[in-house]
Amino acid sequence: MPTPYPSRQSVSSNCTRAATSLPTPLGHEWRCTGCDKLLGRRSGSVVLIQFARGHQYRAPRPVSAVCRGCKTLNET
Ligand SMILES: [Zn+2]
């Protein structure tokens, strides 16, 4: 009686996805100093700002924003 081996297939681990080719690089999170809401993401010298309806802005720093939750003026 042959030993019932589970059909082991050699998993080829070809990781072809390069993490550096993202269209929008995720930087450090820029959060409100008052209530910790996410305002945008810092990516080097620019800030990426996204809105709920799909608008995206990319602005050079420094950037000021008033939080929609607690109205605190944040600068980065
Ligand atoms: Zn806030």
mmCIF file of C-alpha atoms and ligand atoms in Angstrom:
data_model
loop_
_atom_site.group_PDB
_atom_site.id
_atom_site.type_symbol
_atom_site.label_atom_id
_atom_site.label_comp_id
_atom_site.label_asym_id
_atom_site.label_seq_id
_atom_site.Cartn_x
_atom_site.Cartn_y
_atom_site.Cartn_z
ATOM 1 C CA MET A 1 0.000 0.000 0.000
ATOM 2 C CA PRO A 2 1.556 3.272 -1.072
ATOM 3 C CA THR A 3 1.830 6.005 1.478
ATOM 4 C CA PRO A 4 -0.850 8.623 0.775
ATOM 5 C CA TYR A 5 1.176 11.716 0.295
ATOM 6 C CA PRO A 6 -0.761 14.947 -0.073
ATOM 7 C CA SER A 7 -0.277 16.197 -3.593
ATOM 8 C CA ARG A 8 2.426 18.723 -2.988
ATOM 9 C CA GLN A 9 2.975 21.084 -5.851
ATOM 10 C CA SER A 10 6.045 23.192 -5.865
ATOM 11 C CA VAL A 11 4.864 26.728 -5.305
ATOM 12 C CA SER A 12 6.861 29.016 -7.473
ATOM 13 C CA SER A 13 7.333 32.190 -5.527
ATOM 14 C CA ASN A 14 7.848 34.617 -8.324
ATOM 15 C CA CYS A 15 7.201 37.949 -6.784
ATOM 16 C CA THR A 16 6.958 40.147 -9.820
ATOM 17 C CA ARG A 17 5.050 42.966 -8.201
ATOM 18 C CA ALA A 18 7.418 45.827 -7.526
ATOM 19 C CA ALA A 19 6.372 47.862 -4.554
ATOM 20 C CA THR A 20 8.089 50.914 -5.915
ATOM 21 C CA SER A 21 5.795 51.332 -8.906
ATOM 22 C CA LEU A 22 2.724 52.507 -7.041
ATOM 23 C CA PRO A 23 0.913 55.385 -8.736
ATOM 24 C CA THR A 24 0.382 57.215 -5.475
ATOM 25 C CA PRO A 25 3.155 56.507 -3.014
ATOM 26 C CA LEU A 26 1.861 56.240 0.502
ATOM 27 C CA GLY A 27 3.746 58.527 2.765
ATOM 28 C CA HIS A 28 3.476 59.325 6.403
ATOM 29 C CA GLU A 29 0.030 60.119 7.630
ATOM 30 C CA TRP A 30 -0.776 63.720 8.333
ATOM 31 C CA ARG A 31 -3.278 63.794 11.147
ATOM 32 C CA CYS A 32 -5.169 66.555 12.916
ATOM 33 C CA THR A 33 -3.464 67.655 16.076
ATOM 34 C CA GLY A 34 -6.837 68.192 17.717
ATOM 35 C CA CYS A 35 -8.830 65.048 17.016
ATOM 36 C CA ASP A 36 -6.400 62.785 15.137
ATOM 37 C CA LYS A 37 -8.450 62.687 11.935
ATOM 38 C CA LEU A 38 -6.507 61.805 8.825
ATOM 39 C CA LEU A 39 -5.970 64.962 6.778
ATOM 40 C CA GLY A 40 -3.594 63.666 4.155
ATOM 41 C CA ARG A 41 -0.303 61.962 3.569
ATOM 42 C CA ARG A 42 3.114 63.468 3.488
ATOM 43 C CA SER A 43 5.319 62.205 0.725
ATOM 44 C CA GLY A 44 8.611 63.972 0.822
ATOM 45 C CA SER A 45 8.058 67.642 0.004
ATOM 46 C CA VAL A 46 4.447 67.187 -1.123
ATOM 47 C CA VAL A 47 1.228 66.366 0.660
ATOM 48 C CA LEU A 48 -1.392 64.097 -0.857
ATOM 49 C CA ILE A 49 -4.902 65.055 0.103
ATOM 50 C CA GLN A 50 -7.939 62.942 -0.692
ATOM 51 C CA PHE A 51 -11.580 63.704 -0.302
ATOM 52 C CA ALA A 52 -14.426 61.294 0.139
ATOM 53 C CA ARG A 53 -15.868 61.855 -3.347
ATOM 54 C CA GLY A 54 -12.651 60.927 -5.057
ATOM 55 C CA HIS A 55 -10.926 64.264 -5.440
ATOM 56 C CA GLN A 56 -7.222 64.082 -4.943
ATOM 57 C CA TYR A 57 -4.865 66.961 -4.466
ATOM 58 C CA ARG A 58 -1.132 67.030 -4.403
ATOM 59 C CA ALA A 59 0.317 70.173 -2.928
ATOM 60 C CA PRO A 60 3.838 71.246 -2.092
ATOM 61 C CA ARG A 61 4.558 71.881 1.533
ATOM 62 C CA PRO A 62 3.963 73.854 3.638
ATOM 63 C CA VAL A 63 0.231 73.166 3.621
ATOM 64 C CA SER A 64 -2.405 74.458 5.994
ATOM 65 C CA ALA A 65 -5.753 72.785 6.528
ATOM 66 C CA VAL A 66 -8.667 73.320 8.830
ATOM 67 C CA CYS A 67 -9.958 70.065 10.243
ATOM 68 C CA ARG A 68 -13.577 69.352 9.322
ATOM 69 C CA GLY A 69 -14.174 67.730 12.665
ATOM 70 C CA CYS A 70 -12.757 70.074 15.288
ATOM 71 C CA LYS A 71 -11.839 73.128 13.142
ATOM 72 C CA THR A 72 -8.246 73.073 14.291
ATOM 73 C CA LEU A 73 -5.789 74.734 11.936
ATOM 74 C CA ASN A 74 -3.119 72.226 11.053
ATOM 75 C CA GLU A 75 0.102 72.934 9.221
ATOM 76 C CA THR A 76 2.639 70.589 7.788
HETATM 77 ZN ZN ZN B 1 -9.604 67.653 14.103
#
